[in-house]
GROMACS .gro file of C-alpha atoms in nm:
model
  225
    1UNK     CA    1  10.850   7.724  11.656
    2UNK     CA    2  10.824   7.546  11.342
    3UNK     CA    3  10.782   7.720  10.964
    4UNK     CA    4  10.424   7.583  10.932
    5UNK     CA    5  10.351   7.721  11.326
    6UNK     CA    6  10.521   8.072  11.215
    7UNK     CA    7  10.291   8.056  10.891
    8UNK     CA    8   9.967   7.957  11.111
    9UNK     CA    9  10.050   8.229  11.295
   10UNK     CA   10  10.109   8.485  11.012
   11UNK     CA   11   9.735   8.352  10.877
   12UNK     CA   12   9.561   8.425  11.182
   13UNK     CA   13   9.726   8.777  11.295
   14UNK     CA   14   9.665   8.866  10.947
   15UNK     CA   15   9.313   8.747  10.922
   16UNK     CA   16   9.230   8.936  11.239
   17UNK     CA   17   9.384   9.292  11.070
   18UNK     CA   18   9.211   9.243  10.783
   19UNK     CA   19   8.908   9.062  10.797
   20UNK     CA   20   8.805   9.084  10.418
   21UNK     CA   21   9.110   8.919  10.268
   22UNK     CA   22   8.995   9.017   9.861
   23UNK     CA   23   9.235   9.123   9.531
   24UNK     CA   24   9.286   9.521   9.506
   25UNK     CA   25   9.205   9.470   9.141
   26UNK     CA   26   8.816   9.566   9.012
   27UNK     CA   27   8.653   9.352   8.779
   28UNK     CA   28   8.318   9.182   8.675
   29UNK     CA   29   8.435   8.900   8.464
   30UNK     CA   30   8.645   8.607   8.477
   31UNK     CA   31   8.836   8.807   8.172
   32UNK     CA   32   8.866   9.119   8.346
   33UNK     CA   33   9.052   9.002   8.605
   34UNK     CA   34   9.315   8.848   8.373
   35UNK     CA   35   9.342   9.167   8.175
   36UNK     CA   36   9.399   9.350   8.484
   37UNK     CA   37   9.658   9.151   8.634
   38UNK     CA   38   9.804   9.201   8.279
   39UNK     CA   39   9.799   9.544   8.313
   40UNK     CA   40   9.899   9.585   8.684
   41UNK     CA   41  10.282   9.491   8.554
   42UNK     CA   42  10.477   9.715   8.678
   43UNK     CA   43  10.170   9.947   8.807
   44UNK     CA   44   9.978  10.019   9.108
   45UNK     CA   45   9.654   9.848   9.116
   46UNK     CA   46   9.472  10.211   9.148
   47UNK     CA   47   9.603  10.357   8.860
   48UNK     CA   48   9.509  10.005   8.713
   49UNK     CA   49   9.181  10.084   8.804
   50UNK     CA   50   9.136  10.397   8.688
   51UNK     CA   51   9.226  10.266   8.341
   52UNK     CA   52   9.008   9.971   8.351
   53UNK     CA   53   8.683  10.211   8.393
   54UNK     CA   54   8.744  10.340   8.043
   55UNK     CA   55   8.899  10.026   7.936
   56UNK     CA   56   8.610   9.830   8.014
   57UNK     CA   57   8.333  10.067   7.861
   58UNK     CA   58   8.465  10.100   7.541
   59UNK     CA   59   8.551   9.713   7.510
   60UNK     CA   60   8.254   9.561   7.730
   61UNK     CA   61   8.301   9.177   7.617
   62UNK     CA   62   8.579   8.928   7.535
   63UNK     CA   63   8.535   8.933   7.157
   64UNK     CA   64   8.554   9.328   7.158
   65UNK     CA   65   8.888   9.259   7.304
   66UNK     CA   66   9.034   9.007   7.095
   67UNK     CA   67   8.905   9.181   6.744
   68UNK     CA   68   9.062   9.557   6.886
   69UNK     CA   69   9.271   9.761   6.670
   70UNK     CA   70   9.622   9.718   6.866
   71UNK     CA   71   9.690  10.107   6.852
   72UNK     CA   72   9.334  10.213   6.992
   73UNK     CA   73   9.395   9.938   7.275
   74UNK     CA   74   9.735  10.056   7.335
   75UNK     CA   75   9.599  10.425   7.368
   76UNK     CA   76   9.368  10.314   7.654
   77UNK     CA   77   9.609  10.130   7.819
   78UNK     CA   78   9.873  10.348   7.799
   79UNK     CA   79   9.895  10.486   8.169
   80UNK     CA   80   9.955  10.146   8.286
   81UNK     CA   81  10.337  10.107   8.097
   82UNK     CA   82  10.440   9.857   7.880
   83UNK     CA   83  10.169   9.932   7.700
   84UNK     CA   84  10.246   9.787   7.367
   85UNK     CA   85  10.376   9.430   7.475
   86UNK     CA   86  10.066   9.442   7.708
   87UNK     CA   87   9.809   9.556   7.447
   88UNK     CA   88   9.891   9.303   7.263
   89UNK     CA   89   9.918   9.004   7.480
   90UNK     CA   90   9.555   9.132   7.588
   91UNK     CA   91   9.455   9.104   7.224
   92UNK     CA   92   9.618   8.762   7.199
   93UNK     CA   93   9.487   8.602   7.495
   94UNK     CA   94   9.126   8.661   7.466
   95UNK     CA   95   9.153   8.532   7.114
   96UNK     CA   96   9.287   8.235   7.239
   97UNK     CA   97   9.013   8.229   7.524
   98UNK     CA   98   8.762   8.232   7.248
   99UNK     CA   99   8.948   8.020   6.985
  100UNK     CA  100   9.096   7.760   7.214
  101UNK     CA  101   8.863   7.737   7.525
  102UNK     CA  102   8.495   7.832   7.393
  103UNK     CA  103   8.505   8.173   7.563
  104UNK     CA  104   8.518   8.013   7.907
  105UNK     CA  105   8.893   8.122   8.113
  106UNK     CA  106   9.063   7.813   8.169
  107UNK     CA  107   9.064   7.714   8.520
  108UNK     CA  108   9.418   7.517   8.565
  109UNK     CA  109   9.742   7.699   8.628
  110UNK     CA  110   9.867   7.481   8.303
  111UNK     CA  111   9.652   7.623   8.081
  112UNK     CA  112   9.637   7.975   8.165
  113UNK     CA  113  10.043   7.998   8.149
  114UNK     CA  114   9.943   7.918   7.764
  115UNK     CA  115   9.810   8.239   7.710
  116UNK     CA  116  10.033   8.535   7.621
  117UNK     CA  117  10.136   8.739   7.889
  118UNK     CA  118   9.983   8.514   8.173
  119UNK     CA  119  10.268   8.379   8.452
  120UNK     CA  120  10.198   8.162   8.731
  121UNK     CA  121  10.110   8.458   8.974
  122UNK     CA  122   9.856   8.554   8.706
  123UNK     CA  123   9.717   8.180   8.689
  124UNK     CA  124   9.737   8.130   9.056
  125UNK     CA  125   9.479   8.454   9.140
  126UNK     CA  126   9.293   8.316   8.889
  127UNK     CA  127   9.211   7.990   8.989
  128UNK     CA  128   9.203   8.127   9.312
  129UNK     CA  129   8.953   8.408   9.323
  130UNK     CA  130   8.748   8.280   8.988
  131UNK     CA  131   8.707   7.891   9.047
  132UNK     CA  132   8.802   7.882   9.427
  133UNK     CA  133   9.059   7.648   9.409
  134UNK     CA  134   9.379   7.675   9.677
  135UNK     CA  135   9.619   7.899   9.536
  136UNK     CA  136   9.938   8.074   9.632
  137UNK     CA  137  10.018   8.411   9.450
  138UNK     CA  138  10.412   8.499   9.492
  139UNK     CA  139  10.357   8.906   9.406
  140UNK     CA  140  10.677   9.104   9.549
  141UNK     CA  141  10.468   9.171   9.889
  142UNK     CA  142  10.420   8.785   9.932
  143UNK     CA  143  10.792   8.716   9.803
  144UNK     CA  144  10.912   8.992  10.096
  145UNK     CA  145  10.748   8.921  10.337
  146UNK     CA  146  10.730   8.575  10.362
  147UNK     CA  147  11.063   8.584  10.285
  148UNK     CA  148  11.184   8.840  10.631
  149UNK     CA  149  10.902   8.621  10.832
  150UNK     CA  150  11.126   8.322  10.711
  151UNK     CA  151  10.873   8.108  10.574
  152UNK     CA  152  11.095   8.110  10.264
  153UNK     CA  153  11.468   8.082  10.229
  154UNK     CA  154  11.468   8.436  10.099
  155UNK     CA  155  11.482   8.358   9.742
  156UNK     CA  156  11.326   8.608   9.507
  157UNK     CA  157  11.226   8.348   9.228
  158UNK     CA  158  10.807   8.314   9.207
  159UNK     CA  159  10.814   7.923   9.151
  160UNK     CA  160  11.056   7.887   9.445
  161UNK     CA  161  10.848   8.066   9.643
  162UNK     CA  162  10.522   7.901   9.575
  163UNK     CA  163  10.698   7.586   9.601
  164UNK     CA  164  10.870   7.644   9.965
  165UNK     CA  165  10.520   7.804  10.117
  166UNK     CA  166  10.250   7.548   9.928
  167UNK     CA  167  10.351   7.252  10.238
  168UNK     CA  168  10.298   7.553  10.511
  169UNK     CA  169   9.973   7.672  10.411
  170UNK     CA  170   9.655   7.592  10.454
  171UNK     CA  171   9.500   7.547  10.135
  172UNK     CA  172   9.186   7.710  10.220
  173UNK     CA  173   9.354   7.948  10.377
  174UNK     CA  174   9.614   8.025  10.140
  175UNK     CA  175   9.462   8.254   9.850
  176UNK     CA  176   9.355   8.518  10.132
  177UNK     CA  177   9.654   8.472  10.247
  178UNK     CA  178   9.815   8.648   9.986
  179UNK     CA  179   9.555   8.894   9.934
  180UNK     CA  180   9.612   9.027  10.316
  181UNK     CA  181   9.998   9.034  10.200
  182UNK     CA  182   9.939   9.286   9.986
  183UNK     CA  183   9.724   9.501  10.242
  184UNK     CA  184   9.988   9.395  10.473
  185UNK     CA  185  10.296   9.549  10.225
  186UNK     CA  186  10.153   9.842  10.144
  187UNK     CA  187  10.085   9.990  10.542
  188UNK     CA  188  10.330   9.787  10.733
  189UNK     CA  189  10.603   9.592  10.600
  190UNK     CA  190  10.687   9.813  10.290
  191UNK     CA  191  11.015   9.751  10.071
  192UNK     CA  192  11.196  10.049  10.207
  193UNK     CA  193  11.127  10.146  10.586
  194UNK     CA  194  10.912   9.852  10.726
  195UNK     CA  195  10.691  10.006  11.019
  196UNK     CA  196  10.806   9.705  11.287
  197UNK     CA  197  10.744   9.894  11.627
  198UNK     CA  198  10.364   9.871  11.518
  199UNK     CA  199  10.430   9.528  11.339
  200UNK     CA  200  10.153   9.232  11.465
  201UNK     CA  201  10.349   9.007  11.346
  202UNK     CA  202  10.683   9.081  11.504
  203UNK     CA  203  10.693   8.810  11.785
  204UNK     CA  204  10.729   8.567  11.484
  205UNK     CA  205  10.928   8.760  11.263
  206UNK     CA  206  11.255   8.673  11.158
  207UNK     CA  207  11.400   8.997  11.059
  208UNK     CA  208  11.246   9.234  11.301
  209UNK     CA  209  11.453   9.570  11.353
  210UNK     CA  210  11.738   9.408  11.118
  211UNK     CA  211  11.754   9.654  10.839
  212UNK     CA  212  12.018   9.471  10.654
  213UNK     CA  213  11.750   9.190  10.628
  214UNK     CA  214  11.585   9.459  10.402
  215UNK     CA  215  11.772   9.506  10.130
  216UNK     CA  216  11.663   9.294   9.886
  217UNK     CA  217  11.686   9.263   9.511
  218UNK     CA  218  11.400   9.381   9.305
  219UNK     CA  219  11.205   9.096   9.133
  220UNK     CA  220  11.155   9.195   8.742
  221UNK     CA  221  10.789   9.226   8.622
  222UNK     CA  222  10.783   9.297   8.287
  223UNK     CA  223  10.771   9.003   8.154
  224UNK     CA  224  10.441   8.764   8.225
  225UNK     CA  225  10.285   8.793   8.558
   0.00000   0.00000   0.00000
């Protein structure tokens, strides 16, 4: 079986599991969603969440955001870690989304890697999920798993990653793809103690019942996502 058949695969067992392949994340606005990727650093998208119910009431549009007084922001925000570098890289990047784009998110990876605090997974969900454009977001649960399913060479570096899966993928298929990775990491194939006796995907996995195949390195996520 070839890569691309093992990632065909991978797409359809996973599409079957979970039907409704969509981001954990809860937002209204193109902003929102940037903010809470942002914020999800280093965080579990729940507790990201739970923050971003306050966080959006008391600053309900994108100019609210980019005039905020950096400690108030960073008080809100708080629970989510990191909190200063990522109150203000929230603060600069919807200034710049006002100042630099006419309020409108950009929708190219190239220009949303401009903004502070916004990596190429960041840029990839949103071109993805806001403009519907084939995208590939390398999170640690697609980085893990793709790499044990040995779609990738194992290497833990985003870029690499993107780069090694973009020819195996379908491009429509791709962006909820990544979203059923997550779904995927969190009940089955977790970092620690991967559940493979109740695994769909096993037939076509490459490291099935070989916990040294595990123990990975953990990919650093402070910096831009």
């Amino acid at each position: 079986m070839t890569k691309k058949e093992r990632a065909a695969q991978a797409v359809a067992l996973l599409k079957a599991r979970y039907p409704e392949g969509v981001c954990s994340l809860e937002y209204e606005r193109p902003y929102e969603l940037l903010i809470s990727t942002r914020l999800s650093a280093q965080c579990t998208d729940a507790r990201v969440n739970i923050v971003t119910k306050e966080l959006y009431q008391k600053y309900p549009t994108l100019e609210s955001f980019a005039h905020a007084e950096l400690e108030e922001l960073e008080a809100v925000v708080k629970p989510c870690g990191f909190y200063h570098t990522k109150a203000r890289d929230i603060i600069s990047m919807c200034a710049d989304i006002l100042e630099k784009h006419g309020g409108v998110v950009p929708d190219t990876i190239e220009e949303l890697t401009k903004l502070s605090g916004v990596g190429r997974k960041t840029a990839n969900l949103v071109v993805g999920d806001i403009y519907g454009k084939p995208a590939i977001v390398t999170d640690t649960h697609c980085i893990r798993i793709t790499g044990r399913l040995g779609l990738t060479s194992g290497t833990e570096e985003p870029v690499k990653v993107e780069d090694e899966l973009r020819p195996l993928l379908d491009p429509a298929e791709s962006n909820n793809f990544c979203h059923r990775l997550v779904l995927f990491g969190r009940d089955v194939c977790t970092a620690r103690s991967p559940k493979c006796g109740e695994c769909p995907l096993r037939e076509i996995c490459k490291s099935a019942d070989k916990p040294d195949s595990w123990k990975k390195k953990k990919t650093s996520l402070k910096g831009k996502k």
